[in-house]
């Protein structure tokens, strides 16, 4: 606009000079001024019109037409990191938001390295063993937006709360599950229980890109040696804020990593990519912890989370009452009150859950 105004002022001065200066004889300068004054006037008028009326519409239309196409060819992490910097300001902590939203590093075009479930259901069942311990039986079903190009499934088990809160962001594999055992004294026994009970079924693409399915099957998990942990968790290879670089030797007592070869249940076919994954597992927990929970390992659109606590009570155990506590963007929690086990209903989430989101089931001895 400043340039447009300047051009119009120059044209006005030129025209004023032409009108006020009438030389007695023909003057070359006068002839030049007569010819030139319309040019800055027209340029200034066009530039002002563009800035006032056309610029915003033109930019918006170009963005509407080309924006999605350009974004699709950029790396997801770069797009999101740039956007967050314009909204939140430049900060290294934005990387945590990037990892949480993307569920991975996002360094391949079209999100080829991201694991995102568009259809997710979870079932939690509590089965009492005695008055002190119970089995937490979990069934998780994931339907992935894009075929996940892997034939490996990794299991992390830990009793360390810091590792629990960091593993999802640090995992270097696209398919994994994380199990947390709050009581360190039960850790090894619970890990054995987990390995004996875990069943997996998958829909997958074979090496000829033919879709196939298998029934729930047990896959003998192979324990990963501690000197190989850096290949699975980034914080054993390089610093990760706020932890820094960790040493596997410091976590030999509170972390186990296992790997499952999904080709083992693929009926003599080679697994090229996973389309759907269902995991059923069981862990040993302390009843007096007073809670159990589930957290999403990847960005997941969760339909429902269901609970069955009717078998928690055993002979001589006190009667319990329960409360569902979601930590999500939104959920259809019917009532924030303590309920009998038989009154627990499915939680309709119908929302995206990012790593760190989830739901907890709390219990206490019945008051009346």
Short mmCIF file of N, CA and C in Angstrom, two decimals, residues 128-214:
data_model
loop_
_atom_site.label_atom_id
_atom_site.label_comp_id
_atom_site.label_asym_id
_atom_site.label_seq_id
_atom_site.Cartn_x
_atom_site.Cartn_y
_atom_site.Cartn_z
N UNK A 128 -10.25 -62.31 40.87
CA UNK A 128 -9.57 -62.47 42.14
C UNK A 128 -8.90 -63.83 42.28
N UNK A 129 -7.71 -63.83 42.88
CA UNK A 129 -7.00 -65.07 43.20
C UNK A 129 -7.15 -65.37 44.69
N UNK A 130 -6.86 -64.38 45.51
CA UNK A 130 -7.08 -64.46 46.95
C UNK A 130 -7.38 -63.04 47.42
N UNK A 131 -7.35 -62.81 48.69
CA UNK A 131 -7.71 -61.48 49.21
C UNK A 131 -6.65 -60.43 48.94
N UNK A 132 -5.46 -60.85 48.48
CA UNK A 132 -4.36 -59.92 48.27
C UNK A 132 -4.01 -59.69 46.80
N UNK A 133 -4.32 -60.64 45.95
CA UNK A 133 -3.90 -60.53 44.55
C UNK A 133 -5.06 -60.86 43.62
N UNK A 134 -4.92 -60.39 42.38
CA UNK A 134 -5.92 -60.68 41.35
C UNK A 134 -5.23 -60.69 39.98
N UNK A 135 -5.89 -61.24 39.01
CA UNK A 135 -5.44 -61.21 37.63
C UNK A 135 -6.15 -60.08 36.88
N UNK A 136 -5.38 -59.22 36.25
CA UNK A 136 -5.94 -58.21 35.35
C UNK A 136 -5.87 -58.77 33.94
N UNK A 137 -7.02 -59.06 33.37
CA UNK A 137 -7.11 -59.67 32.05
C UNK A 137 -7.57 -58.61 31.05
N UNK A 138 -6.73 -58.36 30.06
CA UNK A 138 -6.94 -57.25 29.12
C UNK A 138 -7.04 -57.78 27.70
N UNK A 139 -8.04 -57.30 26.98
CA UNK A 139 -8.17 -57.61 25.55
C UNK A 139 -8.26 -56.29 24.80
N UNK A 140 -7.36 -56.10 23.85
CA UNK A 140 -7.29 -54.85 23.08
C UNK A 140 -7.35 -55.17 21.59
N UNK A 141 -8.21 -54.46 20.91
CA UNK A 141 -8.36 -54.68 19.47
C UNK A 141 -8.06 -53.37 18.74
N UNK A 142 -7.14 -53.43 17.77
CA UNK A 142 -6.75 -52.26 16.98
C UNK A 142 -7.00 -52.52 15.49
N UNK A 143 -7.64 -51.56 14.84
CA UNK A 143 -7.80 -51.58 13.39
C UNK A 143 -7.03 -50.38 12.85
N UNK A 144 -5.97 -50.64 12.07
CA UNK A 144 -5.03 -49.58 11.71
C UNK A 144 -5.47 -48.84 10.46
N UNK A 145 -5.21 -47.54 10.46
CA UNK A 145 -5.58 -46.70 9.32
C UNK A 145 -4.77 -47.08 8.09
N UNK A 146 -3.49 -47.29 8.28
CA UNK A 146 -2.62 -47.76 7.20
C UNK A 146 -2.02 -49.09 7.62
N UNK A 147 -1.76 -49.93 6.65
CA UNK A 147 -1.10 -51.20 6.96
C UNK A 147 0.26 -50.91 7.59
N UNK A 148 0.52 -51.57 8.70
CA UNK A 148 1.76 -51.33 9.45
C UNK A 148 2.83 -52.31 8.93
N UNK A 149 3.87 -51.80 8.27
CA UNK A 149 4.85 -52.69 7.63
C UNK A 149 5.83 -53.30 8.63
N UNK A 150 5.41 -54.35 9.31
CA UNK A 150 6.27 -55.02 10.28
C UNK A 150 5.80 -56.45 10.45
N UNK A 151 6.67 -57.30 10.92
CA UNK A 151 6.28 -58.67 11.28
C UNK A 151 6.69 -58.97 12.72
N UNK A 152 6.91 -57.89 13.51
CA UNK A 152 7.34 -58.04 14.89
C UNK A 152 6.38 -57.32 15.82
N UNK A 153 6.20 -57.91 17.00
CA UNK A 153 5.41 -57.29 18.05
C UNK A 153 6.25 -57.32 19.32
N UNK A 154 6.38 -56.16 19.98
CA UNK A 154 7.26 -56.03 21.13
C UNK A 154 6.42 -55.83 22.40
N UNK A 155 6.83 -56.53 23.47
CA UNK A 155 6.17 -56.40 24.77
C UNK A 155 7.15 -55.77 25.75
N UNK A 156 6.72 -54.68 26.38
CA UNK A 156 7.49 -54.04 27.45
C UNK A 156 6.75 -54.28 28.76
N UNK A 157 7.47 -54.69 29.77
CA UNK A 157 6.90 -54.84 31.11
C UNK A 157 7.82 -54.12 32.09
N UNK A 158 7.23 -53.28 32.95
CA UNK A 158 8.05 -52.51 33.88
C UNK A 158 7.29 -52.26 35.18
N UNK A 159 8.05 -52.09 36.24
CA UNK A 159 7.48 -51.65 37.52
C UNK A 159 7.97 -50.25 37.87
N UNK A 160 8.64 -49.59 36.92
CA UNK A 160 9.20 -48.26 37.12
C UNK A 160 8.27 -47.22 36.50
N UNK A 161 7.72 -46.32 37.32
CA UNK A 161 6.74 -45.35 36.83
C UNK A 161 7.34 -44.40 35.81
N UNK A 162 8.61 -44.03 35.97
CA UNK A 162 9.25 -43.13 35.01
C UNK A 162 9.36 -43.78 33.64
N UNK A 163 9.78 -45.05 33.60
CA UNK A 163 9.83 -45.77 32.34
C UNK A 163 8.44 -45.93 31.74
N UNK A 164 7.47 -46.22 32.58
CA UNK A 164 6.09 -46.36 32.10
C UNK A 164 5.64 -45.14 31.32
N UNK A 165 5.98 -43.95 31.82
CA UNK A 165 5.52 -42.71 31.20
C UNK A 165 6.36 -42.28 30.01
N UNK A 166 7.43 -43.00 29.72
CA UNK A 166 8.35 -42.57 28.66
C UNK A 166 8.46 -43.57 27.52
N UNK A 167 8.14 -44.83 27.78
CA UNK A 167 8.37 -45.87 26.79
C UNK A 167 7.61 -45.63 25.49
N UNK A 168 6.36 -45.16 25.58
CA UNK A 168 5.58 -44.96 24.35
C UNK A 168 6.26 -43.98 23.40
N UNK A 169 6.86 -42.92 23.95
CA UNK A 169 7.54 -41.94 23.11
C UNK A 169 8.91 -42.42 22.66
N UNK A 170 9.50 -43.36 23.40
CA UNK A 170 10.87 -43.79 23.11
C UNK A 170 10.95 -45.05 22.27
N UNK A 171 9.82 -45.76 22.09
CA UNK A 171 9.86 -47.05 21.39
C UNK A 171 10.23 -46.85 19.92
N UNK A 172 11.12 -47.70 19.42
CA UNK A 172 11.60 -47.62 18.05
C UNK A 172 10.87 -48.59 17.13
N UNK A 173 9.89 -49.33 17.63
CA UNK A 173 9.14 -50.30 16.84
C UNK A 173 7.69 -49.84 16.69
N UNK A 174 7.05 -50.12 15.56
CA UNK A 174 5.70 -49.60 15.33
C UNK A 174 4.60 -50.32 16.10
N UNK A 175 4.79 -51.61 16.43
CA UNK A 175 3.77 -52.36 17.15
C UNK A 175 4.33 -52.83 18.48
N UNK A 176 3.68 -52.41 19.57
CA UNK A 176 4.16 -52.80 20.89
C UNK A 176 3.03 -52.67 21.90
N UNK A 177 3.24 -53.24 23.06
CA UNK A 177 2.32 -53.07 24.17
C UNK A 177 3.13 -52.92 25.44
N UNK A 178 2.63 -52.07 26.34
CA UNK A 178 3.33 -51.76 27.57
C UNK A 178 2.48 -52.21 28.75
N UNK A 179 3.11 -52.96 29.66
CA UNK A 179 2.43 -53.44 30.87
C UNK A 179 3.16 -52.90 32.09
N UNK A 180 2.36 -52.37 33.03
CA UNK A 180 2.93 -51.78 34.23
C UNK A 180 2.46 -52.58 35.44
N UNK A 181 3.41 -53.00 36.27
CA UNK A 181 3.13 -53.71 37.51
C UNK A 181 3.55 -52.80 38.66
N UNK A 182 2.60 -52.17 39.36
CA UNK A 182 2.96 -51.18 40.38
C UNK A 182 3.79 -51.75 41.53
N UNK A 183 3.56 -53.01 41.90
CA UNK A 183 4.25 -53.60 43.05
C UNK A 183 5.53 -54.29 42.58
N UNK A 184 6.70 -53.74 42.89
CA UNK A 184 7.96 -54.36 42.43
C UNK A 184 8.14 -55.79 42.92
N UNK A 185 7.56 -56.13 44.07
CA UNK A 185 7.74 -57.48 44.59
C UNK A 185 6.99 -58.52 43.76
N UNK A 186 6.01 -58.09 42.95
CA UNK A 186 5.28 -58.99 42.07
C UNK A 186 5.80 -58.98 40.64
N UNK A 187 6.82 -58.19 40.38
CA UNK A 187 7.21 -57.92 38.99
C UNK A 187 7.58 -59.20 38.24
N UNK A 188 8.51 -59.98 38.75
CA UNK A 188 8.97 -61.16 38.02
C UNK A 188 7.85 -62.18 37.87
N UNK A 189 7.08 -62.39 38.92
CA UNK A 189 5.97 -63.35 38.84
C UNK A 189 4.92 -62.88 37.84
N UNK A 190 4.66 -61.59 37.83
CA UNK A 190 3.66 -61.05 36.90
C UNK A 190 4.15 -61.15 35.46
N UNK A 191 5.44 -60.95 35.24
CA UNK A 191 5.99 -61.10 33.89
C UNK A 191 5.84 -62.53 33.40
N UNK A 192 6.10 -63.50 34.26
CA UNK A 192 5.90 -64.91 33.88
C UNK A 192 4.44 -65.17 33.52
N UNK A 193 3.54 -64.59 34.31
CA UNK A 193 2.11 -64.73 34.04
C UNK A 193 1.75 -64.13 32.68
N UNK A 194 2.34 -62.99 32.39
CA UNK A 194 2.09 -62.31 31.12
C UNK A 194 2.54 -63.16 29.94
N UNK A 195 3.74 -63.74 30.04
CA UNK A 195 4.27 -64.53 28.95
C UNK A 195 3.47 -65.80 28.72
N UNK A 196 2.96 -66.39 29.77
CA UNK A 196 2.19 -67.63 29.65
C UNK A 196 0.79 -67.40 29.07
N UNK A 197 0.28 -66.17 29.18
CA UNK A 197 -1.12 -65.93 28.84
C UNK A 197 -1.34 -65.15 27.55
N UNK A 198 -0.34 -64.46 27.06
CA UNK A 198 -0.54 -63.55 25.93
C UNK A 198 -0.91 -64.31 24.66
N UNK A 199 -2.01 -63.90 24.05
CA UNK A 199 -2.44 -64.45 22.76
C UNK A 199 -2.63 -63.30 21.78
N UNK A 200 -2.29 -63.56 20.54
CA UNK A 200 -2.34 -62.53 19.50
C UNK A 200 -3.08 -63.10 18.29
N UNK A 201 -3.96 -62.30 17.69
CA UNK A 201 -4.45 -62.66 16.36
C UNK A 201 -4.39 -61.42 15.48
N UNK A 202 -4.17 -61.66 14.20
CA UNK A 202 -3.89 -60.57 13.27
C UNK A 202 -4.62 -60.78 11.94
N UNK A 203 -4.96 -59.67 11.31
CA UNK A 203 -5.23 -59.64 9.87
C UNK A 203 -4.00 -59.02 9.23
N UNK A 204 -3.49 -59.65 8.19
CA UNK A 204 -2.22 -59.19 7.64
C UNK A 204 -2.18 -59.35 6.13
N UNK A 205 -1.18 -58.75 5.52
CA UNK A 205 -0.88 -58.93 4.10
C UNK A 205 0.35 -59.82 4.00
N UNK A 206 0.28 -60.84 3.14
CA UNK A 206 1.44 -61.70 2.96
C UNK A 206 2.39 -61.11 1.92
N UNK A 207 3.41 -61.86 1.55
CA UNK A 207 4.44 -61.31 0.65
C UNK A 207 3.89 -61.05 -0.75
N UNK A 208 2.71 -61.62 -1.08
CA UNK A 208 2.05 -61.35 -2.37
C UNK A 208 0.96 -60.31 -2.23
N UNK A 209 0.93 -59.61 -1.09
CA UNK A 209 -0.08 -58.59 -0.81
C UNK A 209 -1.49 -59.16 -0.76
N UNK A 210 -1.62 -60.42 -0.41
CA UNK A 210 -2.92 -61.03 -0.23
C UNK A 210 -3.36 -60.92 1.23
N UNK A 211 -4.60 -60.47 1.48
CA UNK A 211 -5.06 -60.35 2.88
C UNK A 211 -5.34 -61.72 3.49
N UNK A 212 -4.91 -61.90 4.72
CA UNK A 212 -5.11 -63.17 5.43
C UNK A 212 -5.42 -62.88 6.89
N UNK A 213 -5.98 -63.87 7.57
CA UNK A 213 -6.32 -63.76 8.98
C UNK A 213 -5.90 -65.02 9.70
N UNK A 214 -5.65 -64.88 11.01
CA UNK A 214 -5.34 -66.04 11.84
C UNK A 214 -6.15 -65.94 13.13
#
